[in-house]
mmCIF file of C-alpha atoms in Angstrom:
data_model
loop_
_atom_site.group_PDB
_atom_site.id
_atom_site.type_symbol
_atom_site.label_atom_id
_atom_site.label_comp_id
_atom_site.label_asym_id
_atom_site.label_seq_id
_atom_site.Cartn_x
_atom_site.Cartn_y
_atom_site.Cartn_z
ATOM 1 C CA MET P 1 59.273 -50.322 84.775
ATOM 2 C CA ASN P 2 61.174 -50.320 81.519
ATOM 3 C CA LEU P 3 63.399 -53.250 82.406
ATOM 4 C CA GLN P 4 65.026 -53.542 78.976
ATOM 5 C CA ASN P 5 66.491 -50.082 79.491
ATOM 6 C CA HIS P 6 67.912 -51.133 82.890
ATOM 7 C CA LYS P 7 69.285 -54.333 81.382
ATOM 8 C CA ASN P 8 71.136 -52.279 78.744
ATOM 9 C CA LEU P 9 72.512 -49.910 81.401
ATOM 10 C CA ILE P 10 73.897 -52.823 83.443
ATOM 11 C CA GLN P 11 75.539 -54.302 80.358
ATOM 12 C CA GLU P 12 77.000 -50.993 79.283
ATOM 13 C CA ASN P 13 77.900 -49.261 82.581
ATOM 14 C CA GLY P 14 77.944 -52.157 85.058
ATOM 15 C CA PHE P 15 75.103 -50.819 87.231
ATOM 16 C CA THR P 16 71.653 -49.252 87.370
ATOM 17 C CA VAL P 17 69.294 -47.868 90.048
ATOM 18 C CA ILE P 18 65.577 -48.721 90.131
ATOM 19 C CA ASN P 19 63.483 -46.945 92.755
ATOM 20 C CA ASN P 20 60.045 -47.829 94.217
ATOM 21 C CA ILE P 21 60.572 -51.590 94.388
ATOM 22 C CA PHE P 22 59.448 -51.868 98.020
ATOM 23 C CA SER P 23 56.685 -49.909 99.751
ATOM 24 C CA ASP P 24 57.287 -48.210 103.109
ATOM 25 C CA THR P 25 55.228 -50.960 104.747
ATOM 26 C CA GLU P 26 57.380 -53.682 103.165
ATOM 27 C CA ILE P 27 60.575 -51.924 104.289
ATOM 28 C CA GLU P 28 59.110 -51.651 107.796
ATOM 29 C CA GLU P 29 58.373 -55.396 107.867
ATOM 30 C CA ILE P 30 61.859 -56.296 106.617
ATOM 31 C CA SER P 31 63.433 -54.015 109.260
ATOM 32 C CA LYS P 32 61.318 -55.622 111.998
ATOM 33 C CA ALA P 33 62.305 -59.133 110.943
ATOM 34 C CA ILE P 34 65.978 -58.165 111.123
ATOM 35 C CA GLN P 35 65.647 -56.426 114.499
ATOM 36 C CA ASN P 36 64.166 -59.487 116.172
ATOM 37 C CA ILE P 37 67.052 -61.887 115.734
ATOM 38 C CA ASP P 38 69.651 -63.435 117.968
ATOM 39 C CA THR P 39 72.835 -61.505 117.221
ATOM 40 C CA SER P 40 75.208 -63.655 119.242
ATOM 41 C CA LYS P 41 76.053 -66.032 116.379
ATOM 42 C CA GLU P 42 79.370 -65.992 114.546
ATOM 43 C CA THR P 43 77.770 -64.875 111.291
ATOM 44 C CA PHE P 44 77.206 -61.467 112.925
ATOM 45 C CA ARG P 45 79.756 -58.738 113.114
ATOM 46 C CA LYS P 46 79.142 -55.758 115.323
ATOM 47 C CA SER P 47 81.252 -52.648 115.875
ATOM 48 C CA GLU P 48 80.531 -48.942 116.346
ATOM 49 C CA ASP P 49 80.928 -48.393 112.631
ATOM 50 C CA LEU P 50 79.244 -51.416 111.177
ATOM 51 C CA PHE P 51 76.735 -54.110 111.953
ATOM 52 C CA ALA P 52 76.728 -56.952 109.431
ATOM 53 C CA ILE P 53 74.914 -60.254 109.098
ATOM 54 C CA ARG P 54 76.373 -62.816 106.716
ATOM 55 C CA GLN P 55 73.998 -65.289 105.094
ATOM 56 C CA ILE P 56 70.976 -63.200 106.021
ATOM 57 C CA LEU P 57 68.625 -65.308 103.878
ATOM 58 C CA LYS P 58 69.608 -68.355 105.951
ATOM 59 C CA GLU P 59 69.854 -66.584 109.316
ATOM 60 C CA VAL P 60 66.526 -64.759 108.990
ATOM 61 C CA PRO P 61 64.404 -67.167 106.914
ATOM 62 C CA HIS P 62 61.284 -65.091 107.543
ATOM 63 C CA VAL P 63 62.839 -62.188 105.635
ATOM 64 C CA LYS P 64 63.053 -64.191 102.392
ATOM 65 C CA ASP P 65 59.356 -63.921 101.496
ATOM 66 C CA LEU P 66 59.414 -60.201 102.262
ATOM 67 C CA ILE P 67 62.469 -59.561 100.076
ATOM 68 C CA PHE P 68 61.348 -61.579 97.069
ATOM 69 C CA ASN P 69 58.197 -59.609 96.332
ATOM 70 C CA ASP P 70 56.610 -59.590 92.863
ATOM 71 C CA ASN P 71 58.645 -56.575 91.743
ATOM 72 C CA LEU P 72 61.951 -58.214 92.625
ATOM 73 C CA LYS P 73 61.003 -61.583 91.107
ATOM 74 C CA THR P 74 60.102 -59.871 87.823
ATOM 75 C CA ILE P 75 63.411 -57.994 87.793
ATOM 76 C CA ILE P 76 65.421 -61.194 88.392
ATOM 77 C CA GLU P 77 63.602 -63.111 85.652
ATOM 78 C CA GLU P 78 63.603 -60.354 83.048
ATOM 79 C CA ILE P 79 67.025 -58.773 83.620
ATOM 80 C CA PHE P 80 69.090 -61.772 84.785
ATOM 81 C CA GLY P 81 67.204 -64.764 83.357
ATOM 82 C CA GLU P 82 65.021 -67.600 84.617
ATOM 83 C CA LYS P 83 67.910 -69.852 85.648
ATOM 84 C CA TYR P 84 69.418 -67.459 88.200
ATOM 85 C CA PHE P 85 69.523 -68.363 91.905
ATOM 86 C CA ALA P 86 70.826 -66.563 95.010
ATOM 87 C CA VAL P 87 74.400 -67.487 96.010
ATOM 88 C CA LYS P 88 75.307 -64.967 98.711
ATOM 89 C CA SER P 89 73.481 -62.581 101.034
ATOM 90 C CA ILE P 90 74.702 -59.984 103.512
ATOM 91 C CA TYR P 91 72.998 -57.278 105.552
ATOM 92 C CA PHE P 92 74.989 -54.089 106.207
ATOM 93 C CA ASP P 93 74.007 -51.431 108.699
ATOM 94 C CA LYS P 94 76.134 -48.287 108.705
ATOM 95 C CA PRO P 95 74.961 -46.451 111.861
ATOM 96 C CA GLU P 96 74.335 -42.699 111.999
ATOM 97 C CA ARG P 97 77.779 -41.805 113.329
ATOM 98 C CA SER P 98 79.686 -44.369 111.317
ATOM 99 C CA ASN P 99 83.231 -43.648 110.169
ATOM 100 C CA TRP P 100 83.175 -46.795 108.062
ATOM 101 C CA TYR P 101 84.397 -46.205 104.545
ATOM 102 C CA VAL P 102 85.384 -48.652 101.842
ATOM 103 C CA ALA P 103 88.198 -48.049 99.352
ATOM 104 C CA TYR P 104 87.654 -48.836 95.673
ATOM 105 C CA HIS P 105 87.591 -52.584 94.999
ATOM 106 C CA GLN P 106 85.951 -55.330 92.944
ATOM 107 C CA ASP P 107 84.030 -58.217 94.546
ATOM 108 C CA LEU P 108 86.297 -61.068 93.502
ATOM 109 C CA THR P 109 85.290 -63.988 95.728
ATOM 110 C CA ILE P 110 82.380 -66.387 95.955
ATOM 111 C CA SER P 111 81.163 -68.332 99.019
ATOM 112 C CA VAL P 112 81.544 -72.097 98.734
ATOM 113 C CA ASP P 113 80.995 -75.119 100.979
ATOM 114 C CA LYS P 114 84.562 -76.455 101.246
ATOM 115 C CA LYS P 115 88.185 -75.844 100.337
ATOM 116 C CA ILE P 116 89.615 -78.114 97.648
ATOM 117 C CA ASP P 117 92.355 -77.924 95.048
ATOM 118 C CA LEU P 118 90.805 -76.871 91.775
ATOM 119 C CA GLU P 119 92.489 -75.461 88.717
ATOM 120 C CA ASN P 120 91.917 -71.685 88.300
ATOM 121 C CA PHE P 121 90.281 -71.401 91.737
ATOM 122 C CA GLY P 122 92.245 -69.304 94.248
ATOM 123 C CA PRO P 123 93.358 -67.576 96.381
ATOM 124 C CA TRP P 124 91.228 -68.954 99.235
ATOM 125 C CA THR P 125 90.154 -67.367 102.524
ATOM 126 C CA THR P 126 88.400 -68.916 105.513
ATOM 127 C CA LYS P 127 86.427 -66.838 108.017
ATOM 128 C CA GLN P 128 84.460 -68.479 110.835
ATOM 129 C CA ASN P 129 84.249 -71.744 108.928
ATOM 130 C CA GLN P 130 83.095 -69.968 105.797
ATOM 131 C CA PHE P 131 85.106 -70.601 102.653
ATOM 132 C CA ALA P 132 85.605 -67.951 100.008
ATOM 133 C CA VAL P 133 87.577 -68.297 96.805
ATOM 134 C CA GLN P 134 88.343 -66.294 93.700
ATOM 135 C CA PRO P 135 86.827 -68.310 90.848
ATOM 136 C CA PRO P 136 87.645 -68.123 87.112
ATOM 137 C CA LEU P 137 86.675 -64.841 85.459
ATOM 138 C CA ASP P 138 83.688 -66.231 83.540
ATOM 139 C CA ILE P 139 81.949 -67.130 86.820
ATOM 140 C CA LEU P 140 82.489 -63.611 88.196
ATOM 141 C CA GLU P 141 81.342 -61.999 84.950
ATOM 142 C CA ASN P 142 78.067 -63.890 85.156
ATOM 143 C CA ILE P 143 77.066 -62.732 88.647
ATOM 144 C CA PHE P 144 74.552 -59.950 89.318
ATOM 145 C CA THR P 145 74.302 -58.190 92.676
ATOM 146 C CA ILE P 146 71.128 -56.568 93.985
ATOM 147 C CA ARG P 147 71.466 -54.031 96.796
ATOM 148 C CA ILE P 148 68.159 -53.321 98.527
ATOM 149 C CA HIS P 149 68.099 -49.962 100.324
ATOM 150 C CA LEU P 150 66.164 -49.782 103.591
ATOM 151 C CA ASP P 151 67.114 -46.090 103.930
ATOM 152 C CA GLU P 152 67.517 -43.219 101.523
ATOM 153 C CA THR P 153 71.178 -43.088 100.560
ATOM 154 C CA ASP P 154 73.223 -40.314 98.997
ATOM 155 C CA GLU P 155 76.850 -39.126 99.056
ATOM 156 C CA ASN P 156 76.404 -37.867 102.646
ATOM 157 C CA ASN P 157 75.612 -41.245 104.188
ATOM 158 C CA GLY P 158 77.874 -43.540 102.284
ATOM 159 C CA ALA P 159 76.176 -44.143 98.935
ATOM 160 C CA LEU P 160 78.265 -46.331 96.654
ATOM 161 C CA LYS P 161 80.650 -44.578 94.330
ATOM 162 C CA VAL P 162 81.477 -46.525 91.197
ATOM 163 C CA VAL P 163 83.726 -46.358 88.145
ATOM 164 C CA ARG P 164 81.401 -46.634 85.169
ATOM 165 C CA LYS P 165 82.206 -49.437 82.665
ATOM 166 C CA SER P 166 85.015 -50.856 84.833
ATOM 167 C CA HIS P 167 83.122 -54.183 85.028
ATOM 168 C CA SER P 168 84.122 -55.040 81.473
ATOM 169 C CA LYS P 169 87.883 -54.760 81.997
ATOM 170 C CA GLY P 170 88.540 -58.044 83.827
ATOM 171 C CA ILE P 171 90.541 -57.893 87.057
ATOM 172 C CA TYR P 172 91.192 -54.177 87.542
ATOM 173 C CA ARG P 173 93.529 -53.208 90.368
ATOM 174 C CA PRO P 174 92.195 -50.062 92.118
ATOM 175 C CA GLU P 175 95.704 -48.567 92.402
ATOM 176 C CA THR P 176 95.921 -48.499 88.599
ATOM 177 C CA ILE P 177 92.790 -46.360 88.064
ATOM 178 C CA ASP P 178 93.613 -43.541 85.658
ATOM 179 C CA TRP P 179 91.268 -40.710 86.650
ATOM 180 C CA ASN P 180 92.062 -38.855 83.419
ATOM 181 C CA VAL P 181 90.150 -41.591 81.620
ATOM 182 C CA GLU P 182 87.699 -42.875 84.236
ATOM 183 C CA THR P 183 84.744 -41.094 85.818
ATOM 184 C CA GLU P 184 83.290 -41.570 89.273
ATOM 185 C CA ASN P 185 79.531 -41.887 89.749
ATOM 186 C CA ILE P 186 77.701 -41.561 93.065
ATOM 187 C CA CYS P 187 74.721 -43.929 93.198
ATOM 188 C CA ASN P 188 71.932 -42.240 95.136
ATOM 189 C CA VAL P 189 69.120 -44.670 95.940
ATOM 190 C CA GLU P 190 65.770 -43.876 97.525
ATOM 191 C CA LYS P 191 64.405 -45.833 100.477
ATOM 192 C CA GLY P 192 62.740 -48.925 99.006
ATOM 193 C CA GLY P 193 64.825 -48.711 95.837
ATOM 194 C CA ILE P 194 67.505 -51.069 94.578
ATOM 195 C CA MET P 195 70.841 -50.810 92.869
ATOM 196 C CA ILE P 196 71.881 -53.639 90.559
ATOM 197 C CA MET P 197 75.573 -54.020 89.790
ATOM 198 C CA LYS P 198 78.127 -56.407 88.363
ATOM 199 C CA PRO P 199 80.666 -57.533 91.006
ATOM 200 C CA LEU P 200 83.603 -56.594 88.754
ATOM 201 C CA LEU P 201 82.457 -52.945 88.792
ATOM 202 C CA LEU P 202 84.984 -50.943 90.838
ATOM 203 C CA HIS P 203 83.077 -49.560 93.814
ATOM 204 C CA GLY P 204 83.652 -47.977 97.227
ATOM 205 C CA SER P 205 81.912 -45.678 99.698
ATOM 206 C CA ASN P 206 82.707 -42.670 101.863
ATOM 207 C CA ARG P 207 82.124 -42.031 105.553
ATOM 208 C CA THR P 208 78.710 -40.877 106.749
ATOM 209 C CA THR P 209 78.618 -37.108 107.300
ATOM 210 C CA ASN P 210 74.906 -36.306 107.689
ATOM 211 C CA GLY P 211 74.044 -38.419 110.752
ATOM 212 C CA LYS P 212 71.677 -40.676 108.807
ATOM 213 C CA LYS P 213 71.920 -44.438 108.903
ATOM 214 C CA ARG P 214 72.337 -46.607 105.821
ATOM 215 C CA ARG P 215 71.012 -50.148 105.829
ATOM 216 C CA VAL P 216 71.464 -52.332 102.768
ATOM 217 C CA ILE P 217 70.710 -55.969 101.940
ATOM 218 C CA HIS P 218 73.237 -57.276 99.417
ATOM 219 C CA ILE P 219 72.289 -60.426 97.435
ATOM 220 C CA GLU P 220 74.357 -62.044 94.663
ATOM 221 C CA PHE P 221 72.893 -64.235 91.915
ATOM 222 C CA SER P 222 74.426 -66.708 89.470
ATOM 223 C CA ASP P 223 73.163 -69.267 86.957
ATOM 224 C CA LYS P 224 76.369 -71.327 86.873
ATOM 225 C CA GLU P 225 76.988 -74.680 88.533
ATOM 226 C CA LEU P 226 80.444 -75.006 90.085
ATOM 227 C CA PRO P 227 82.793 -77.776 88.936
ATOM 228 C CA GLU P 228 82.984 -81.268 90.413
ATOM 229 C CA VAL P 229 82.451 -81.430 94.160
ATOM 230 C CA LEU P 230 82.337 -77.702 94.879
ATOM 231 C CA ASN P 231 78.994 -76.094 95.813
ATOM 232 C CA TRP P 232 77.743 -72.572 96.420
ATOM 233 C CA SER P 233 77.478 -72.415 100.213
ATOM 234 C CA GLU P 234 74.317 -70.291 100.236
ATOM 235 C CA ARG P 235 72.574 -71.526 97.136
ATOM 236 C CA MET P 236 68.863 -70.721 97.248
ATOM 237 C CA ASN P 237 66.394 -70.950 94.361
#
C-alpha cells in the first residue's frame, strides 16, 4: 500500500479509496458479530429502507477487534497520525430494495456527552439522549472518516457521490453548488475495501437500483481534545 499517495489524495481531493483491507473471512466475522445483537435498544433505527446502529463500537464491543486489524491500524497511524482516536461510529445497512437516498451535505456535527453553553459551539441537537453539536471549523477540518464496506458498492447500490475538493472550502451550502465549476465523483468500493474522507467533503448517495445490499461501517477520528468540560461521547483509543 502506497499510503503517502493516499494521504496526498485526501489532502487534495478530500477522499480516497483503498481496496483489500479486509479479507472475505474478516468481513464474514464482522457481519456475524453484527447479526447477533439485540436490536431493541434506542441506538438502533430500523425501517424498510435503512437499518442503522449508532455507537456500533460501544454496542457491539466484540466487533472492535475485528475492525481494527493490522491494515487499518497502519492506515490510521500513517495517514492520520499517532494521536488520533475514534470519536463516532455508525453502522448503515441499505437493504436490497431500499429507496433510501441522501442529498448532498457535509457532516457538520460531532457527538458529545452533554449540552452546555460554549462559544462557537452550536447549533445543538438531541436525539435519544445523544447530544450533537456543530463545533468550530478547525475541529471539523481535523476529522477523518473511514467507511468500511461489507459489500461491493457502485452507483447502482448507493455508492457515495462526492464533490471533489469541496472539503477545503469551509461550510459549503449544497444549494450553492455551481456545477459549471464542480465535478461529481462516484466512489466505487470493493467488498472489504475502505473509503477515507474528510467530513466537510460534500457527499450524498442515490437509491439502490440493482437489488444488492450495501452495508457500511462509518467511523470518525480526531486528535483534538474538546474545551473545558465537554467530552467526545464515544471516545475510544
